XYZ file of C-alpha atoms in Angstrom:
533
model
C 34.958 40.335 25.184
C 34.742 38.221 22.039
C 34.106 40.936 19.460
C 36.860 41.008 16.871
C 38.424 44.405 16.205
C 40.740 45.709 13.538
C 41.776 43.829 10.409
C 42.605 40.110 10.880
C 44.468 40.132 7.549
C 46.711 42.995 8.682
C 47.280 41.391 12.097
C 48.294 38.114 10.484
C 50.397 39.879 7.854
C 52.556 41.776 10.337
C 52.979 38.672 12.491
C 53.837 36.664 9.358
C 56.612 39.156 8.558
C 58.071 38.613 12.043
C 57.949 34.836 11.549
C 59.647 34.991 8.130
C 62.471 37.229 9.371
C 63.122 35.144 12.488
C 62.976 31.852 10.560
C 65.602 33.190 8.142
C 67.819 34.090 11.100
C 67.297 30.658 12.671
C 68.244 29.046 9.348
C 71.415 31.132 9.133
C 72.603 30.185 12.631
C 71.380 26.566 12.613
C 74.625 25.290 11.061
C 76.461 26.241 14.244
C 74.242 24.178 16.566
C 75.678 20.686 16.194
C 77.563 20.296 19.484
C 76.089 20.262 22.973
C 77.776 23.570 23.793
C 76.342 25.215 20.682
C 72.875 23.727 21.020
C 72.381 24.381 24.750
C 74.428 27.529 25.336
C 75.118 28.996 21.868
C 78.791 28.251 22.441
C 78.786 30.919 25.189
C 79.230 33.413 22.358
C 76.827 36.215 23.287
C 77.902 39.431 24.978
C 76.378 40.674 28.227
C 74.210 43.336 26.534
C 72.991 40.867 23.903
C 72.133 38.295 26.543
C 70.528 40.941 28.752
C 68.181 41.894 25.931
C 67.448 38.195 25.332
C 66.774 37.647 29.041
C 64.288 40.513 29.051
C 62.670 38.906 26.005
C 62.458 35.582 27.845
C 61.075 37.211 30.985
C 58.560 39.651 29.519
C 55.877 37.138 28.608
C 52.326 37.725 27.458
C 51.382 37.964 31.133
C 53.767 40.902 31.541
C 52.595 42.771 28.459
C 48.866 42.009 28.440
C 48.188 40.905 32.010
C 49.880 43.704 33.942
C 48.523 46.458 31.688
C 45.047 45.004 32.198
C 45.526 44.647 35.953
C 46.518 48.328 36.205
C 43.559 49.395 34.045
C 41.097 47.513 36.258
C 42.709 47.698 39.715
C 45.077 50.654 39.458
C 47.732 50.746 42.166
C 47.269 47.087 43.113
C 47.877 46.055 39.520
C 51.172 47.948 39.438
C 52.353 45.928 42.433
C 52.851 43.012 40.026
C 55.372 45.104 38.097
C 57.244 45.953 41.283
C 57.402 42.298 42.319
C 58.633 41.135 38.920
C 61.304 43.855 38.816
C 62.610 43.490 42.382
C 62.980 39.770 41.678
C 65.910 40.573 39.433
C 67.920 41.919 42.350
C 67.683 38.438 43.853
C 68.899 36.934 40.601
C 71.773 39.432 40.340
C 72.982 39.144 43.932
C 72.488 35.426 44.526
C 72.668 33.349 41.371
C 73.809 34.998 38.108
C 77.572 35.037 38.541
C 77.722 31.954 40.765
C 75.768 29.782 38.342
C 77.868 30.878 35.380
C 81.062 29.936 37.256
C 79.910 26.543 38.529
C 77.556 25.126 35.882
C 77.770 24.300 32.199
C 74.308 23.908 30.695
C 71.563 23.281 33.259
C 70.588 23.759 36.890
C 71.386 20.072 37.412
C 75.074 20.804 36.728
C 75.222 23.115 39.735
C 73.233 20.921 42.117
C 75.228 17.783 41.247
C 78.653 19.444 41.467
C 79.423 17.958 44.899
C 76.604 15.433 45.335
C 75.512 12.082 43.928
C 74.902 12.616 40.233
C 71.968 10.407 39.328
C 69.354 11.222 42.012
C 70.145 14.945 42.000
C 70.078 15.309 38.224
C 66.834 13.326 38.040
C 65.217 15.586 40.672
C 66.487 18.753 38.975
C 65.136 17.545 35.628
C 61.715 16.719 37.115
C 61.465 20.196 38.638
C 62.665 21.878 35.428
C 60.241 19.943 33.252
C 57.276 20.678 35.530
C 57.992 24.414 35.795
C 58.521 24.621 32.028
C 55.355 22.622 31.336
C 53.080 24.798 33.499
C 54.606 27.960 32.060
C 54.146 26.570 28.555
C 50.501 25.749 29.242
C 49.866 29.271 30.482
C 51.413 30.820 27.361
C 49.696 28.471 24.901
C 46.297 28.726 26.572
C 46.643 32.497 26.862
C 47.036 32.680 23.096
C 43.409 31.574 22.712
C 41.841 34.716 24.176
C 44.217 36.962 22.268
C 43.369 35.214 19.009
C 39.649 35.584 19.716
C 40.018 39.363 19.943
C 42.541 39.979 17.170
C 41.595 37.476 14.493
C 37.919 36.981 15.127
C 38.491 33.249 15.731
C 36.130 32.108 18.450
C 36.258 29.088 20.710
C 33.206 26.844 20.420
C 32.281 25.342 23.815
C 32.374 21.565 23.781
C 34.418 21.496 20.575
C 38.063 20.632 21.291
C 39.308 21.293 17.748
C 38.268 24.643 16.302
C 39.844 27.793 14.909
C 41.596 28.742 18.146
C 42.958 25.218 18.490
C 44.392 25.479 14.975
C 46.200 28.724 15.813
C 47.540 27.242 19.073
C 48.862 24.331 17.000
C 50.524 26.746 14.557
C 52.231 28.563 17.454
C 53.440 25.202 18.780
C 54.776 24.090 15.396
C 56.687 27.341 14.896
C 58.098 26.995 18.411
C 59.388 23.500 17.643
C 60.983 24.667 14.374
C 62.885 27.437 16.166
C 64.222 25.055 18.806
C 64.751 22.044 16.541
C 66.982 23.839 14.081
C 68.238 26.968 15.800
C 68.993 25.667 19.287
C 69.882 28.246 21.897
C 71.597 30.474 19.336
C 68.497 30.772 17.148
C 66.192 31.083 20.154
C 68.353 33.873 21.590
C 68.146 35.930 18.402
C 64.368 35.454 18.361
C 64.299 36.735 21.953
C 66.446 39.757 21.086
C 64.216 40.757 18.157
C 61.058 40.195 20.175
C 62.356 42.222 23.144
C 63.261 45.135 20.878
C 59.832 45.069 19.245
C 58.072 44.816 22.601
C 59.906 47.741 24.180
C 59.571 49.935 21.072
C 55.861 49.095 20.729
C 55.199 49.858 24.400
C 57.226 53.084 24.112
C 55.180 54.250 21.108
C 51.922 53.626 22.973
C 53.273 55.369 26.079
C 54.359 58.505 24.217
C 51.094 58.523 22.241
C 48.938 58.311 25.368
C 50.958 60.925 27.258
C 50.845 63.180 24.214
C 47.052 63.161 24.349
C 47.330 64.678 27.843
C 50.079 67.173 27.027
C 52.653 64.833 28.650
C 50.993 65.527 31.976
C 50.959 62.282 33.950
C 48.716 63.784 36.632
C 46.157 64.673 33.989
C 46.189 61.083 32.706
C 45.749 59.619 36.192
C 42.922 62.022 37.009
C 41.162 61.174 33.754
C 41.444 57.440 34.519
C 39.780 57.921 37.905
C 37.073 60.140 36.418
C 36.328 57.809 33.498
C 36.123 54.586 35.507
C 34.579 55.955 38.678
C 37.104 53.858 40.646
C 39.741 55.044 43.082
C 42.544 53.655 40.908
C 45.206 55.675 42.707
C 44.415 54.124 46.088
C 45.788 50.861 47.403
C 43.443 48.010 48.221
C 41.255 47.665 45.132
C 42.301 44.049 44.733
C 44.339 43.031 47.768
C 43.233 45.286 50.604
C 39.665 44.185 51.213
C 40.230 41.384 53.725
C 43.063 39.944 55.801
C 43.102 36.903 53.518
C 43.639 38.983 50.380
C 46.432 40.928 52.092
C 48.181 37.692 53.063
C 47.525 36.405 49.554
C 49.351 39.360 48.055
C 52.278 38.845 50.424
C 52.396 35.189 49.365
C 52.330 36.117 45.679
C 55.043 38.754 46.171
C 57.319 36.250 47.916
C 56.806 33.739 45.096
C 57.541 36.353 42.417
C 60.637 37.799 44.097
C 62.197 34.428 44.928
C 60.793 32.430 42.029
C 62.559 34.378 39.291
C 65.974 33.325 40.607
C 64.842 29.706 40.303
C 63.150 29.743 36.888
C 65.075 27.187 34.772
C 64.688 29.007 31.454
C 66.097 32.184 33.024
C 68.949 30.363 34.787
C 69.968 28.652 31.550
C 70.520 31.998 29.844
C 73.540 32.710 32.065
C 75.476 29.981 30.243
C 75.245 31.746 26.877
C 77.917 34.288 27.885
C 81.658 33.559 28.089
C 82.451 34.939 31.568
C 80.901 35.696 34.947
C 81.449 39.396 34.285
C 79.268 39.139 31.190
C 76.663 37.248 33.243
C 76.507 40.204 35.647
C 76.246 42.627 32.744
C 73.412 40.492 31.356
C 71.359 40.946 34.502
C 72.154 44.672 34.691
C 70.928 45.177 31.137
C 67.866 43.030 31.821
C 66.983 45.055 34.945
C 67.126 48.343 33.023
C 65.084 47.067 30.086
C 62.490 45.326 32.255
C 62.245 48.299 34.625
C 61.678 50.764 31.782
C 59.123 48.438 30.211
C 57.122 48.195 33.441
C 57.009 51.991 33.624
C 55.508 51.898 30.132
C 52.833 49.434 31.327
C 51.870 51.941 34.030
C 50.995 54.530 31.385
C 49.374 51.929 29.098
C 47.233 50.572 31.944
C 46.024 53.956 33.146
C 45.673 55.049 29.508
C 43.264 52.164 28.897
C 41.294 53.151 32.001
C 41.153 56.782 30.856
C 40.446 56.387 27.136
C 38.323 53.247 26.740
C 34.551 53.682 27.234
C 33.419 52.878 30.758
C 32.531 49.219 31.123
C 34.703 48.070 28.209
C 37.122 46.233 30.497
C 35.898 43.618 32.937
C 37.532 40.786 34.841
C 36.657 38.531 31.902
C 38.604 40.482 29.265
C 41.239 42.206 31.391
C 44.053 40.958 29.115
C 42.570 42.898 26.187
C 43.455 46.310 27.659
C 46.617 46.950 25.602
C 45.193 45.812 22.217
C 41.934 47.716 22.786
C 43.882 50.856 23.735
C 46.041 50.496 20.608
C 42.910 50.327 18.459
C 41.367 53.278 20.315
C 44.295 55.637 19.779
C 45.939 54.366 16.595
C 43.278 52.454 14.722
C 43.810 49.294 12.698
C 47.514 49.824 11.922
C 48.678 50.316 15.525
C 46.496 47.408 16.612
C 48.106 45.237 13.924
C 51.584 46.128 15.189
C 50.662 45.499 18.829
C 48.930 42.249 17.817
C 52.060 41.059 16.039
C 54.171 41.971 19.085
C 51.800 40.045 21.357
C 52.017 36.970 19.113
C 55.798 37.317 18.940
C 55.900 37.541 22.732
C 54.065 34.252 23.133
C 56.134 32.560 20.428
C 59.502 33.662 21.802
C 58.730 32.710 25.403
C 57.476 29.229 24.513
C 60.600 28.671 22.384
C 62.813 29.542 25.357
C 60.845 27.211 27.632
C 60.999 24.382 25.112
C 64.770 24.431 24.695
C 65.155 24.515 28.482
C 62.968 21.429 28.896
C 64.758 19.653 26.042
C 68.213 20.470 27.438
C 67.279 19.319 30.940
C 66.018 15.948 29.739
C 68.833 15.295 27.259
C 71.708 16.558 29.420
C 70.575 15.538 32.914
C 68.433 12.447 32.308
C 69.839 10.924 29.103
C 73.522 11.871 29.221
C 74.163 11.735 32.971
C 71.545 9.371 34.409
C 70.866 6.846 31.652
C 74.347 6.968 30.042
C 76.200 7.733 33.295
C 77.993 10.726 31.783
C 79.247 8.907 28.691
C 76.736 9.264 25.853
C 77.664 8.360 22.296
C 79.139 11.277 20.302
C 76.396 13.454 18.902
C 73.576 11.536 20.575
C 72.886 14.088 23.303
C 71.953 16.795 20.801
C 69.826 14.306 18.850
C 67.953 13.390 22.030
C 67.494 17.094 22.832
C 65.930 17.687 19.412
C 63.611 14.692 19.801
C 62.650 15.928 23.262
C 61.849 19.379 21.826
C 59.484 17.690 19.367
C 57.740 15.786 22.175
C 57.521 18.904 24.357
C 55.987 20.778 21.429
C 53.312 18.120 20.924
C 52.503 18.020 24.647
C 52.333 21.848 24.777
C 49.962 21.959 21.791
C 47.629 19.320 23.244
C 47.776 20.876 26.714
C 47.173 24.367 25.338
C 44.115 23.176 23.397
C 42.684 21.398 26.444
C 43.396 24.366 28.740
C 42.045 26.954 26.292
C 39.371 29.061 27.974
C 40.368 27.930 31.460
C 41.678 30.128 34.253
C 45.418 30.150 33.558
C 46.457 32.271 36.536
C 47.096 29.182 38.642
C 49.536 27.840 36.035
C 51.782 30.903 36.255
C 51.454 30.987 40.046
C 52.378 27.318 40.232
C 55.412 27.807 37.989
C 56.789 30.630 40.144
C 55.905 28.885 43.395
C 57.586 25.637 42.314
C 60.670 27.520 41.152
C 60.891 29.376 44.471
C 60.154 26.299 46.575
C 61.962 23.465 44.820
C 64.812 25.163 42.970
C 66.007 28.213 44.888
C 66.528 26.565 48.336
C 68.605 23.749 46.843
C 70.675 26.179 44.758
C 71.442 28.424 47.739
C 72.164 25.528 50.096
C 74.429 23.898 47.504
C 76.414 27.083 46.997
C 76.700 28.299 50.578
C 76.170 25.431 53.083
C 79.032 22.967 53.457
C 76.979 20.292 55.270
C 74.194 20.245 52.660
C 73.975 16.807 51.078
C 72.089 14.716 48.551
C 69.300 13.754 50.954
C 68.708 17.395 51.859
C 68.511 18.356 48.194
C 66.035 15.572 47.416
C 63.888 16.509 50.429
C 63.842 20.145 49.340
C 63.118 19.554 45.640
C 60.530 16.798 45.895
C 59.048 18.130 49.140
C 58.690 21.672 47.812
C 57.207 20.330 44.606
C 54.652 18.147 46.408
C 53.623 20.880 48.861
C 53.135 23.417 46.042
C 50.967 21.132 43.950
C 48.854 19.971 46.902
C 48.215 23.513 48.145
C 47.299 24.704 44.653
C 44.933 21.760 44.103
C 43.128 22.524 47.343
C 43.062 26.300 46.838
C 40.343 28.613 45.437
C 42.033 28.728 42.021
C 40.892 25.154 41.369
C 37.480 25.015 43.045
C 34.950 26.942 45.098
C 35.082 30.355 43.418
C 33.574 32.170 40.427
C 36.960 32.222 38.643
C 37.998 28.710 39.683
C 38.714 26.011 37.123
C 35.736 23.941 38.265
C 33.631 26.957 39.200
C 31.583 27.409 42.348
C 29.575 24.232 41.856
C 32.548 22.097 42.920
C 34.225 23.064 46.171
C 37.055 21.161 47.815
C 39.179 24.248 48.615
C 40.559 23.947 52.135
C 43.617 26.194 51.606
C 42.403 29.834 51.545
C 45.201 31.491 49.531
C 45.531 31.801 45.751
C 49.307 31.338 45.892
C 51.079 28.855 48.206
C 54.434 30.673 48.320
C 54.170 31.982 51.887
C 53.780 28.381 53.109
C 55.644 26.252 50.577
C 58.850 28.294 50.329
C 59.724 28.318 54.072
C 58.760 24.630 54.304
C 61.046 23.802 51.401
C 63.966 25.558 53.095
C 63.093 23.655 56.291
C 62.900 20.336 54.443
C 66.382 20.965 53.067
C 67.686 21.277 56.634
C 65.743 18.234 57.863
C 66.891 16.106 54.938
C 70.502 17.144 55.459
C 70.434 15.955 59.072
C 68.483 12.801 58.168
C 71.238 11.965 55.700
C 74.030 13.204 57.955
C 75.866 9.873 57.666
C 76.680 10.749 54.064
C 80.328 11.788 53.872
C 80.748 15.474 53.038
C 83.295 16.061 50.288
C 84.937 19.120 51.815
C 87.482 19.391 49.017
C 84.699 19.490 46.440
C 82.801 22.133 48.418
C 85.962 24.229 48.711
C 86.474 23.922 44.955
C 82.853 24.919 44.333
C 83.120 27.877 46.706
C 86.301 29.208 45.117
C 85.011 28.678 41.603
C 81.615 30.284 42.298
C 83.110 33.348 43.982
C 86.186 33.972 41.830
C 85.649 32.099 38.592
C 88.986 30.331 39.088
C 88.900 26.968 37.366
C 85.656 27.717 35.584
C 85.861 26.890 31.910
C 83.679 26.913 28.850
C 81.068 24.281 28.287
C 82.336 20.768 27.732
C 80.830 18.864 24.828
C 79.658 15.297 24.880
């Protein structure tokens, strides 16, 4: 749906207010971002509740706010399964990685993986995985901004024209993202996340109460109206994933990738280093689970509210992400739409800022400081390299977002989660819990999982052979039937870790280092604050 609704001036005005306030905050905290500890981990100065709110801000992307509400409006029960998968994933993060990572690492995932293994190859592999996951996630966010802008600002994308109004707005989002990261570091980015999370939850809560109020706070009445208005059995399972055996397996594959991928997302893992203790890391995840869980309950009402209140036929598979903004305009007119529009823009901006600082930290800390400089960079140079990397990442994200604008971005998010679950999580778990695990096993798991994911995605229906594929139905080289490769790539990555460990079994196992890692990860004994370069 390309018809602009509401007042573009109001939408831009409210979003502009958010930008001004957050830029002032970034300016205020930027003076405290000169050391590596400050720039990467905000000096580990945030409390568990503060970091939990920031984590929820990092995690609740545009896909969570716009995509899930739209999926529920169109597919009902099957759409809500996304919410369940995203939420359950946090139990994995809480039980398996949050406290352990905070105790063992300092800034990045590479710190944990290289604790008892050869530094250079492991850090290089961890950085490659981090950069790829961050890049695909960035592309999805930047490209997703195009459709939102088309609806809210009346700026349309002209086919065959790479530089148009939407491209300009994507560039503006990218520039703002770079400014946040360049000057504010993790401290500034965290405050942006906190503000954005608060706005997102409050905005969703207002819409939820408003919609329920229209039905006398009777949820059954709302659900019945949604079914009656759409003519679809939105309360039944199977609207999207129950039609064939392939779609059922596809959902299982997606669920596995979501549940296991969250615990391996680099920009989420990095947030655990912004708190001073493992106890605060646990509190962070507990706060995040509550906030994210409550938010997903709001999306249930927003999704069914869109199905019940929007005229039949308004939402299609082509404009499914417009459900929340269209509902806001339907119930609250131009003002509520302007607020929801600003929140949606803020959501995109905050998430891409978090991804950018993660990519910059991984390159500067793992590649520059520990691979190129062998752990001895010149004083102050690591932060300078991180800032330069943030600038490069911003440029790449802007160009990639412009080129991907209008394309099917679902595969980008799926690839990010699948890579995180395949390449990152197996190596993290093996490193923490398996004494015999070695450098060869880690390299097999990271690079093997990465290669399998990309190959399966390339040869899947999300790229070719289908009406929603990138190349459309006219080009068909899809030989892998599933939309998401998780059900295949994740077990294979775990298996490759075992195979690689036995292939490299001649490597001496540093039992003392493993014992130190085990004690530190479980008890926190010996764990200290971040060490500056």
